[in-house]
Amino acid sequence: MLNLGVALPEIFMAVASLALLMLGVFTGKDRSFRTVSWAAVGAMVIAVILVITGDNGSAFSGQFLADPFARFCKVLILTGSALGVIMSMKFAERERMARFEFPILLMLATVGMMAMVSASDMLSLYVGLELQSLALYVVAAIRRDTVRATESGLKYFVLGSIASGMLLYGMSMVYGFTGSTNFNVISDAVSNGGLSVGTLVGLAFIFAGLCFKVSAAPFHMWTPDVYEGAPTPVTAFFAVAPKVAGLALFVRVALGPFAHVVADWQQIIVLVSILSMVWGSFAALRQNNIKRLMAYSSIGHVGFALVGLAAGTEAGVQAVLVYLGIYLVMNIGTFAVILSMRRHDRMVEEIADLSGLSRTKPLMAAATALLMFSMAGIPPLAGFFGKFYVFKAAVDSGLITLAVIGLVTSVVSAYYYLRVIKVMYFDEPVEGFDRNGTELNVIMAVATIIIMVFVFFPNPLTDSAAAAASSLFGH
Amino acid sequence: MVVQALAFYLFAIIAVISAAMVVTVRNPVHSVLFLILTFFNAAGLFVLLGAEFLAMLLVVVYVGAIAVLFMFVVMMLDINFVEMREGFLSYLPIGVLVAAVLFVELAFVGGGWVMTDAKMAAIAQPVPVGVNNVNAIGMLLYTDYAYIFQAAGLVLLTAMIGAIVLTLRHREGVRRQNISQQVQRQRAETLEIKKVPVGRGI
């Protein structure tokens, strides 16, 4: 049955991106950059409203599924994307990358991410993932005249294609051994006939491909280089929306078609999670570039989020979703700080450039310090609760070793977050940064306030995450 | 039946051999030609399967467009293929190792393959009865898989935008045709008549 209503947000976003593309083309060159950008933000806001007010249900002969889980993730993705577009506008104009295609590519990537989290068929999963990835490869290299950006785009493209290849190979295995690409049919086949060797191999390949997409160790090699080389607002975008979409997709695949064989994939997730947490915290210790630091930090965060998935329970999924929500807020705030690191009209990216920020810009330093404390997971900030929920879920399902390793790496990672704070508060001040744009200050302030007051008002996030998680276990 | 079996083996053997030649011959132009041969044989296999529309598509799209494009790329770009193959031997052991591991894995997978009746029923029927090729593909593409089809269209659009964003450069000083302007040109705009006094120059 063609049930178009449930896919309304995606259809709206796709049509809006086409309309804006026409607007950009016919108003000529890149004068329309600002108009198109704000229109893209407006479209994303409307899409959020459509998602919230939309119906649950499945469409397109079972290839598309809008359930509370998908809708929760779509709200996070759209929020992240919209903020990413807003943060990139000033930067793009100053760095001469203000091309109207940029917001349109981000919109198309967002459509891909929405399709990913709504996928209930291997084919729709793959097409959504490719739509997202292809748009991201291009925006990584959008400053085509700088060597670092093109290098990062190329690297991302080549390694991403290999990951897509692995994913497809795994899918073909699963299709061959279960006879369908539909998640429900696969799930039935697996629960009735047990997990055959072929399906298991397919499962391993699919997980490897997904690990690459969310940059979990040992498939993380591209992350630091791409984060460092891509223009900063693009990095900010990479660190937020695609991570949320990738992890949501991971949860969807693990607990959709393979929900009955948790014991078989749990060990893979546990291993990947431990490697990511350990590598994310130890490799970050000797980074001096703040974008590279954020890359390793994101690898570590993916590890923590996967702890919740490893639990394989409803509480675990809820913990992952809460973690993603908090991660989104913290990262948006931190990247607003990184985007304000300009001196004499040039971007600076070293941690040492933050020296003495407490004296040159006390408010920004305070916000950064709070964000870093939250990333490190120090109570009563929001980051603590994110970690608390995932570790609690892991302990409840008996993964005590995993939780302990998580705690230890969390302490190690606290070192490099605290180092940033130390540099800001105790090092000799260097020259102050240029004045910020209003939008960066607002985003920074709002993100900081959210992570501070989360302890008093956790319910909006935790309740909707609980509803989303239960929908995954409902059937 | 015998003819069909013979045809199958003929197409299959030539396809495999020419596919192997694609990656082993030294001259890149020859390798594209072998690729075309592979496509033709694969098209023959499709015909044997009763998928004549796919066979035609394969020839039209792959031979007619893609292989010709490859040929252009090979001939126009100045790529030193000999240099690209350097280091082939030094990577060979690792490559063989990875291939061997994958092969053993595949053997295990193949060994574990049990076809039960339920699985046979689950596999979609490749040839629906009483529907011709074009209809069947049309039903799949535009009805059952309309969503995937549209999304794939978006992927292609993204690829197009990406190619334009990353490569198109507006060069200064390019003379473009503007027919109406060219036609409406007056003599006064192009010719300037100077009176040159005798013996003094301009």
XYZ file of C-alpha atoms in Angstrom:
677
model
C 0.000 0.000 0.000
C 1.266 3.407 -0.885
C 1.059 5.213 2.406
C 2.765 8.471 1.500
C 1.675 10.351 4.611
C 4.152 8.655 6.929
C 7.060 9.663 4.692
C 5.894 13.274 4.512
C 8.963 14.793 6.250
C 11.352 13.069 3.830
C 9.270 13.970 0.798
C 9.039 17.555 1.994
C 12.800 17.801 2.552
C 13.574 16.268 -0.841
C 11.183 18.567 -2.685
C 12.424 21.580 -0.726
C 16.030 20.785 -1.637
C 15.066 20.545 -5.314
C 13.199 23.862 -5.123
C 16.149 25.556 -3.439
C 18.473 24.105 -6.040
C 16.377 25.773 -8.726
C 16.354 29.012 -6.735
C 20.133 28.896 -6.438
C 20.682 28.111 -10.094
C 18.357 30.765 -11.451
C 19.302 33.605 -9.141
C 22.780 33.178 -10.461
C 26.149 32.392 -8.951
C 26.447 32.457 -5.210
C 24.679 35.662 -4.297
C 21.810 33.551 -3.028
C 23.978 31.654 -0.500
C 22.445 33.326 2.543
C 18.874 33.078 1.258
C 19.289 29.407 0.390
C 20.940 28.685 3.741
C 18.182 30.284 5.777
C 15.560 28.619 3.585
C 17.284 25.280 4.240
C 17.144 25.949 7.974
C 13.452 26.855 7.616
C 12.778 23.635 5.699
C 14.475 21.634 8.440
C 12.377 23.352 11.112
C 9.202 22.570 9.165
C 10.389 18.993 8.755
C 10.853 18.728 12.541
C 7.257 19.861 12.995
C 6.093 17.349 10.373
C 8.025 14.585 12.138
C 6.576 15.437 15.541
C 3.007 15.741 14.300
C 3.307 12.859 11.832
C 1.844 9.387 12.085
C 3.479 6.088 12.813
C 3.266 3.402 10.227
C 5.028 1.636 7.438
C 4.957 2.545 3.776
C 6.209 1.539 0.329
C 5.565 -2.197 0.763
C 7.456 -2.397 4.015
C 10.611 -0.605 2.958
C 9.983 2.476 5.033
C 9.008 2.550 8.678
C 8.101 5.579 10.763
C 7.975 4.469 14.390
C 8.685 6.493 17.543
C 12.328 5.369 17.369
C 12.778 6.748 13.851
C 10.914 9.935 14.711
C 13.021 10.557 17.813
C 16.223 10.141 15.804
C 14.903 12.330 12.992
C 14.261 15.173 15.402
C 17.860 14.888 16.641
C 19.228 14.696 13.079
C 17.223 17.653 11.831
C 18.205 19.739 14.851
C 21.860 18.910 14.339
C 21.694 19.652 10.623
C 19.863 22.941 11.053
C 22.379 24.135 13.650
C 25.186 22.951 11.388
C 23.864 25.091 8.534
C 23.442 28.113 10.796
C 26.983 27.783 12.150
C 28.480 27.479 8.695
C 27.045 30.648 7.148
C 29.451 33.295 8.435
C 32.427 30.972 8.091
C 31.563 30.131 4.511
C 31.278 33.788 3.561
C 34.593 34.686 5.153
C 36.508 31.714 3.789
C 35.179 32.081 0.249
C 33.288 28.817 0.209
C 29.862 30.480 0.154
C 28.368 28.444 -2.644
C 24.656 27.868 -2.721
C 25.183 24.141 -3.319
C 26.613 23.778 0.182
C 23.338 24.038 2.168
C 21.592 21.988 -0.524
C 24.119 19.173 -0.169
C 23.633 19.285 3.588
C 19.870 19.023 3.030
C 20.309 16.032 0.734
C 22.591 14.416 3.303
C 19.874 15.011 5.881
C 17.276 13.345 3.662
C 19.644 10.378 3.416
C 20.026 10.232 7.184
C 16.252 10.366 7.679
C 15.855 7.545 5.183
C 18.527 5.573 7.060
C 16.833 5.710 10.440
C 13.482 4.870 8.833
C 14.823 1.930 6.873
C 13.144 -1.412 7.369
C 14.711 -3.076 4.376
C 18.342 -3.623 3.430
C 17.804 -1.782 0.142
C 16.337 1.356 1.663
C 19.048 1.261 4.314
C 21.746 1.160 1.670
C 20.261 3.836 -0.557
C 19.781 6.176 2.393
C 23.311 5.556 3.579
C 24.759 6.231 0.136
C 22.752 9.431 -0.259
C 24.147 10.644 3.041
C 27.716 9.533 2.349
C 27.900 10.895 -1.178
C 26.754 14.333 -0.080
C 29.236 14.268 2.800
C 32.171 13.304 0.552
C 31.451 16.362 -1.532
C 31.103 18.814 1.346
C 34.330 17.499 2.882
C 36.145 18.626 -0.265
C 34.055 21.723 -0.943
C 37.061 24.003 -0.535
C 38.529 22.434 -3.617
C 41.480 24.805 -3.818
C 43.006 23.834 -0.494
C 45.089 20.695 -0.457
C 44.000 19.558 2.987
C 40.286 19.712 2.208
C 40.608 17.828 -1.073
C 42.827 15.264 0.612
C 40.285 14.750 3.357
C 37.478 14.455 0.828
C 39.368 11.911 -1.237
C 40.389 9.875 1.788
C 36.835 9.856 3.075
C 35.547 8.855 -0.348
C 37.956 5.959 -0.885
C 37.599 4.490 2.597
C 33.859 5.127 2.595
C 33.504 3.225 -0.660
C 35.337 0.253 0.811
C 32.995 0.334 3.785
C 29.989 0.482 1.472
C 31.419 -2.502 -0.373
C 31.690 -4.479 2.856
C 28.159 -3.504 3.783
C 26.815 -4.618 0.401
C 28.719 -7.884 0.580
C 27.232 -8.581 3.988
C 23.768 -7.703 2.760
C 24.092 -10.019 -0.211
C 25.095 -12.828 2.159
C 22.125 -12.172 4.404
C 19.826 -11.973 1.388
C 21.193 -15.212 -0.005
C 20.725 -17.127 3.221
C 17.435 -15.729 4.443
C 15.752 -15.106 1.089
C 14.738 -11.519 1.690
C 16.008 -8.030 2.265
C 13.074 -7.074 4.450
C 13.960 -6.726 8.139
C 10.847 -8.522 9.362
C 11.311 -11.463 7.030
C 14.994 -11.719 7.945
C 14.063 -11.584 11.599
C 11.543 -14.394 11.154
C 13.980 -16.484 9.136
C 16.668 -16.060 11.768
C 14.366 -16.846 14.680
C 12.856 -19.905 12.961
C 15.819 -21.464 11.253
C 18.562 -20.236 13.559
C 21.586 -18.263 12.471
C 23.326 -20.057 9.600
C 27.032 -19.545 8.941
C 26.279 -17.460 5.876
C 23.982 -15.120 7.737
C 26.578 -14.796 10.476
C 29.286 -13.861 7.961
C 26.874 -11.374 6.415
C 26.111 -9.971 9.845
C 29.818 -9.508 10.568
C 30.365 -7.683 7.266
C 27.334 -5.452 7.807
C 28.551 -4.560 11.276
C 32.038 -3.821 9.949
C 30.576 -1.452 7.374
C 28.417 0.263 9.970
C 31.379 0.552 12.372
C 33.209 2.439 9.667
C 30.307 4.801 9.129
C 30.112 5.696 12.818
C 33.946 5.714 13.062
C 34.209 3.066 15.746
C 37.659 1.528 16.296
C 39.199 -0.446 14.569
C 37.527 1.260 11.576
C 38.267 4.792 12.725
C 41.455 5.585 10.762
C 39.819 8.134 8.507
C 38.261 10.193 11.285
C 41.155 12.362 12.537
C 42.376 13.218 9.040
C 38.930 14.019 7.706
C 38.012 16.063 10.777
C 41.226 18.022 10.563
C 41.203 18.576 6.821
C 37.555 19.442 6.269
C 36.442 23.057 6.822
C 35.477 23.516 10.482
C 31.689 23.886 10.037
C 31.731 20.745 7.911
C 33.595 18.982 10.711
C 30.967 20.224 13.144
C 28.286 18.797 10.889
C 30.160 15.466 10.562
C 30.533 15.181 14.308
C 26.832 15.510 14.996
C 24.116 14.525 12.539
C 25.771 11.592 10.700
C 26.955 10.143 14.024
C 23.413 10.188 15.383
C 22.058 8.685 12.173
C 24.790 6.033 11.989
C 24.361 4.912 15.583
C 20.575 4.876 15.242
C 20.959 2.747 12.127
C 23.285 0.437 14.037
C 20.662 -0.002 16.744
C 17.974 -0.507 14.113
C 19.914 -3.264 12.323
C 21.139 -4.996 15.457
C 17.729 -5.061 17.128
C 15.602 -5.347 13.982
C 16.532 -8.272 11.737
C 18.977 -9.711 14.277
C 16.953 -9.145 17.446
C 16.738 -12.870 18.138
C 20.452 -13.519 18.045
C 21.695 -10.907 20.515
C 24.185 -13.369 21.968
C 25.810 -13.803 18.561
C 26.516 -10.142 17.854
C 26.947 -8.954 21.418
C 30.606 -9.986 21.493
C 31.336 -7.988 18.328
C 29.778 -4.860 19.801
C 31.546 -5.360 23.132
C 34.914 -5.654 21.405
C 34.333 -2.670 19.123
C 33.095 -0.632 22.040
C 36.140 -1.422 24.202
C 38.550 -0.671 21.340
C 36.818 2.628 20.581
C 36.780 3.765 24.188
C 40.418 2.837 24.746
C 41.697 4.240 21.474
C 39.516 7.336 21.749
C 40.938 8.194 25.139
C 44.596 7.187 24.810
C 45.290 8.449 21.295
C 43.755 11.810 22.142
C 46.282 12.417 24.895
C 48.994 13.698 22.583
C 46.887 15.750 20.195
C 47.529 19.465 19.932
C 45.040 20.301 17.203
C 41.601 20.796 18.673
C 39.820 19.349 15.644
C 41.884 16.166 15.862
C 41.156 16.099 19.571
C 37.434 16.265 18.818
C 37.865 13.444 16.301
C 39.340 11.149 18.935
C 36.780 12.366 21.414
C 34.011 11.372 19.010
C 35.565 7.920 18.567
C 35.477 7.546 22.344
C 31.884 8.773 22.534
C 30.823 6.240 19.901
C 32.423 3.590 22.101
C 30.383 4.747 25.096
C 27.172 4.807 23.075
C 27.867 1.271 21.819
C 28.073 0.109 25.448
C 24.329 0.734 25.596
C 23.766 -1.233 22.407
C 25.905 -4.097 23.711
C 23.448 -4.469 26.568
C 20.867 -5.390 23.925
C 17.972 -4.456 26.169
C 15.283 -1.829 26.045
C 17.045 0.131 28.789
C 20.220 -0.087 26.728
C 18.569 1.408 23.654
C 17.017 4.133 25.768
C 20.477 4.877 27.164
C 21.940 5.073 23.648
C 19.244 7.532 22.590
C 19.705 9.702 25.676
C 23.452 9.600 25.092
C 22.988 10.705 21.482
C 20.780 13.608 22.516
C 23.292 14.833 25.077
C 26.215 14.214 22.726
C 24.514 16.366 20.107
C 24.121 19.308 22.480
C 27.687 19.065 23.827
C 29.261 18.777 20.414
C 27.273 21.624 18.887
C 28.355 23.820 21.781
C 31.998 22.792 21.526
C 32.120 23.367 17.793
C 30.557 26.787 18.287
C 33.606 27.477 20.481
C 36.022 26.085 17.887
C 34.379 28.186 15.177
C 34.933 31.308 17.304
C 38.672 30.660 17.415
C 39.643 33.391 14.969
C 42.523 35.735 15.283
C 43.255 38.535 12.796
C 40.624 37.082 10.464
C 42.245 33.673 10.349
C 41.062 30.449 11.904
C 43.365 29.008 14.557
C 43.060 25.394 15.604
C 45.735 24.628 18.184
C 44.804 23.994 21.793
C 47.593 26.401 22.775
C 45.681 29.174 21.019
C 43.120 28.977 23.821
C 45.750 30.077 26.363
C 44.447 32.514 28.937
C 40.998 32.657 27.391
C 39.608 33.160 30.893
C 41.096 36.633 30.941
C 40.461 37.710 27.356
C 36.944 36.248 27.060
C 35.750 35.078 30.482
C 32.235 34.087 29.420
C 33.378 32.006 26.476
C 36.001 30.362 28.680
C 33.371 29.493 31.278
C 31.087 27.999 28.629
C 33.966 25.983 27.166
C 34.977 24.764 30.611
C 31.438 23.583 31.337
C 31.229 21.835 27.960
C 34.551 20.098 28.581
C 33.513 19.034 32.099
C 30.323 17.648 30.598
C 32.262 15.762 27.883
C 34.457 14.282 30.596
C 31.300 13.136 32.393
C 31.582 15.111 35.593
C 28.347 15.410 37.589
C 25.978 17.201 37.717
C 26.398 18.096 34.048
C 24.471 16.319 31.302
C 27.440 14.314 30.020
C 27.566 12.455 33.308
C 23.998 11.241 32.926
C 24.620 10.052 29.388
C 27.429 7.830 30.591
C 25.532 6.848 33.732
C 22.591 5.463 31.747
C 24.706 3.406 29.343
C 26.860 1.938 32.115
C 23.780 1.161 34.183
C 22.217 -0.660 31.236
C 25.440 -2.618 30.714
C 25.691 -3.607 34.389
C 22.025 -4.632 34.460
C 22.585 -7.060 31.619
C 25.687 -8.504 33.213
C 28.402 -6.772 31.206
C 30.290 -5.631 34.274
C 33.758 -5.878 32.714
C 32.662 -3.646 29.861
C 31.272 -1.072 32.274
C 34.472 -1.089 34.323
C 36.641 -0.596 31.230
C 34.292 2.203 30.231
C 34.719 3.906 33.584
C 38.512 3.631 33.439
C 38.743 5.054 29.916
C 36.333 7.768 30.930
C 38.773 8.792 33.657
C 41.667 8.729 31.168
C 39.722 10.863 28.721
C 38.964 13.335 31.506
C 42.679 14.196 31.391
C 42.594 15.747 27.938
C 39.350 17.570 28.506
C 40.785 19.011 31.718
C 43.952 19.967 29.830
C 41.886 22.308 27.664
C 40.456 23.912 30.805
C 43.940 24.175 32.317
C 45.233 25.917 29.191
C 42.356 28.379 29.293
C 42.552 29.209 32.963
C 46.179 28.863 34.026
C 48.340 29.582 30.994
C 49.651 33.012 30.101
C 47.142 34.825 27.906
C 47.904 35.245 24.231
C 46.146 37.784 22.069
C 42.337 37.568 22.273
C 40.088 36.228 19.546
C 38.136 38.338 17.097
C 34.544 39.226 17.907
C 32.073 36.390 17.422
C 28.947 36.402 15.361
C 25.731 36.503 17.382
C 24.586 33.057 16.281
C 27.727 31.359 17.608
C 27.352 33.079 20.982
C 23.690 32.125 21.195
C 24.374 28.484 20.277
C 27.228 28.299 22.772
C 25.111 29.814 25.543
C 22.059 27.663 24.868
C 24.123 24.461 24.699
C 25.822 25.319 27.981
C 22.528 26.115 29.695
C 20.997 22.847 28.463
C 23.826 20.735 29.829
C 23.610 22.583 33.165
C 19.857 22.317 33.671
C 19.513 18.765 32.338
C 19.894 17.483 35.891
C 16.695 19.299 36.904
C 14.648 18.541 33.779
C 15.806 15.198 32.386
C 12.268 13.991 31.644
C 11.594 15.441 28.173
C 14.633 13.615 26.807
C 14.509 10.425 28.858
C 10.756 9.933 28.429
C 10.765 10.364 24.672
C 13.848 8.117 24.476
C 12.003 5.501 26.525
C 9.003 5.680 24.204
C 11.314 5.401 21.205
C 13.157 2.424 22.683
C 9.973 0.578 23.581
C 8.730 0.881 20.007
C 11.774 -1.098 18.901
C 10.887 -3.930 21.265
C 7.126 -3.634 20.818
C 6.611 -6.141 18.049
C 18.360 -28.674 -24.625
C 21.770 -29.708 -25.877
C 22.070 -26.530 -27.895
C 21.129 -24.508 -24.855
C 23.695 -26.266 -22.674
C 26.365 -25.812 -25.330
C 25.515 -22.142 -25.649
C 25.679 -21.729 -21.889
C 29.130 -23.292 -21.652
C 30.350 -21.286 -24.617
C 29.174 -17.975 -23.165
C 30.307 -18.827 -19.648
C 33.790 -19.958 -20.636
C 34.432 -16.993 -22.897
C 33.100 -14.642 -20.237
C 35.418 -16.022 -17.580
C 38.455 -16.080 -19.849
C 37.919 -12.569 -21.147
C 37.284 -11.308 -17.616
C 40.622 -12.753 -16.604
C 42.227 -11.112 -19.631
C 40.818 -7.712 -18.588
C 42.990 -7.673 -15.502
C 46.041 -9.393 -16.941
C 46.767 -7.867 -20.355
C 49.323 -5.090 -20.396
C 47.751 -2.761 -22.902
C 44.829 -0.882 -21.328
C 43.052 -0.530 -24.661
C 43.066 -4.301 -25.060
C 41.724 -4.628 -21.581
C 38.741 -2.416 -22.410
C 38.132 -4.501 -25.537
C 38.130 -7.659 -23.451
C 35.712 -5.954 -21.079
C 33.348 -5.409 -23.998
C 33.670 -9.085 -24.912
C 32.767 -9.989 -21.329
C 29.678 -7.794 -21.505
C 28.534 -9.444 -24.703
C 28.879 -12.905 -23.228
C 27.081 -11.885 -20.062
C 24.292 -10.564 -22.288
C 24.188 -13.971 -23.949
C 23.791 -15.606 -20.550
C 20.904 -13.258 -19.780
C 19.188 -14.292 -23.010
C 19.537 -17.938 -21.993
C 17.893 -17.085 -18.664
C 14.927 -15.588 -20.460
C 15.827 -12.031 -19.502
C 16.139 -10.601 -22.989
C 15.378 -7.036 -21.910
C 18.260 -7.059 -19.429
C 20.498 -8.504 -22.131
C 19.683 -5.624 -24.470
C 20.141 -3.102 -21.666
C 23.523 -4.573 -20.862
C 24.672 -4.190 -24.433
C 23.185 -0.725 -24.916
C 24.247 0.771 -21.609
C 27.478 -1.006 -20.782
C 28.936 -1.520 -24.220
C 27.387 1.507 -25.846
C 28.037 4.023 -23.124
C 30.252 2.881 -20.299
C 32.860 0.915 -22.243
C 33.159 3.720 -24.766
C 33.632 6.150 -21.907
C 36.353 3.913 -20.490
C 37.983 3.889 -23.883
C 37.971 7.678 -23.970
C 39.440 7.853 -20.483
C 42.149 5.334 -21.297
C 43.106 7.040 -24.527
C 42.827 10.681 -23.453
C 44.341 10.578 -20.008
C 48.057 10.261 -19.845
C 48.260 7.540 -17.239
C 51.375 5.468 -16.982
C 49.889 2.056 -16.405
C 53.255 0.357 -16.150
C 54.170 2.616 -13.256
C 50.829 1.964 -11.590
C 51.553 -1.735 -11.603
C 54.885 -1.340 -9.909
C 54.886 -2.832 -6.478
C 52.406 -5.443 -7.615
C 54.806 -8.229 -6.647
C 55.592 -6.762 -3.258
C 51.902 -6.559 -2.383
C 51.205 -10.002 -3.821
C 51.851 -12.103 -0.674
C 49.464 -10.065 1.471
C 46.893 -10.004 -1.287
C 47.100 -13.771 -1.702
C 46.812 -14.213 2.054
C 43.676 -12.069 2.296
C 42.194 -13.791 -0.727
C 42.938 -17.206 0.783
C 41.285 -16.280 4.072
C 38.205 -14.996 2.259
C 38.138 -18.094 0.074
C 38.236 -20.418 3.071
C 35.477 -18.390 4.687
C 33.392 -18.630 1.551
C 33.982 -22.366 1.462
C 32.658 -22.636 5.008
C 29.670 -20.526 4.064
C 28.987 -22.652 1.019
C 29.272 -25.781 3.137
C 26.676 -24.449 5.526
C 24.162 -23.747 2.814
C 21.026 -25.779 3.275
C 18.127 -25.133 0.953
C 14.887 -25.988 2.677
C 11.452 -25.723 1.120
C 10.634 -22.699 3.250
C 13.687 -20.888 1.957
C 12.894 -21.770 -1.606
C 9.448 -20.283 -1.116
C 10.886 -17.167 0.438
C 13.077 -16.406 -2.544
C 11.224 -14.171 -4.930
C 10.191 -15.856 -8.155
C 12.601 -14.605 -10.821
C 10.311 -15.228 -13.801
C 6.649 -14.430 -13.162
C 4.364 -16.427 -15.389
C 2.585 -14.621 -18.206
C 4.375 -11.311 -17.782
C 6.948 -10.151 -20.234
C 10.343 -8.795 -19.195
C 9.639 -5.109 -19.586
C 6.370 -5.333 -17.673
C 7.980 -7.289 -14.868
C 10.822 -4.810 -14.466
C 8.411 -1.914 -14.681
C 6.211 -3.404 -11.977
C 9.208 -3.870 -9.710
C 10.798 -0.486 -10.336
C 7.760 1.753 -10.347
C 5.423 -0.089 -8.011
C 7.113 -2.325 -5.484
C 10.395 -0.462 -5.323
C 9.204 3.043 -6.161
C 10.748 4.373 -2.965
C 14.172 2.907 -3.691
C 13.902 4.118 -7.275
C 13.201 7.694 -6.206
C 15.894 7.616 -3.551
C 18.383 6.298 -6.100
C 17.380 9.246 -8.276
C 18.281 11.571 -5.412
C 21.638 9.813 -5.058
C 22.357 10.415 -8.735
C 21.305 14.052 -8.402
C 23.692 14.419 -5.479
C 26.475 12.903 -7.554
C 25.740 15.391 -10.318
C 25.723 18.376 -7.973
C 28.926 17.072 -6.429
C 30.685 16.771 -9.761
C 29.666 20.315 -10.686
C 30.619 21.768 -7.300
C 34.028 20.141 -7.312
C 35.065 20.679 -10.916
C 33.184 23.498 -12.633
C 35.175 26.696 -12.829
C 33.844 29.887 -14.332
C 36.786 31.143 -16.344
C 37.188 34.822 -16.989
C 37.418 36.139 -20.512
C 35.590 33.291 -22.219
C 33.695 34.474 -25.308
C 30.206 33.069 -25.289
C 27.713 33.116 -28.124
C 24.784 35.469 -27.765
C 22.888 35.174 -30.987
C 20.511 38.129 -30.579
C 23.320 40.434 -29.569
C 25.470 39.283 -32.457
C 22.689 39.783 -34.962
C 21.726 43.195 -33.670
C 25.240 44.541 -33.860
C 25.450 47.835 -35.699
C 28.237 49.020 -37.874
C 28.930 51.870 -35.495
C 29.785 49.475 -32.646
C 32.428 47.612 -34.520
C 33.932 49.992 -37.036
C 35.623 53.208 -36.280
C 36.627 55.306 -39.242
C 39.657 57.441 -38.730
C 40.714 60.186 -40.987
C 44.415 59.883 -41.401
C 46.112 63.024 -42.495
C 48.573 62.381 -45.245
C 52.109 61.889 -44.107
C 51.510 62.024 -40.320
C 50.327 58.598 -39.238
C 47.853 57.986 -36.408
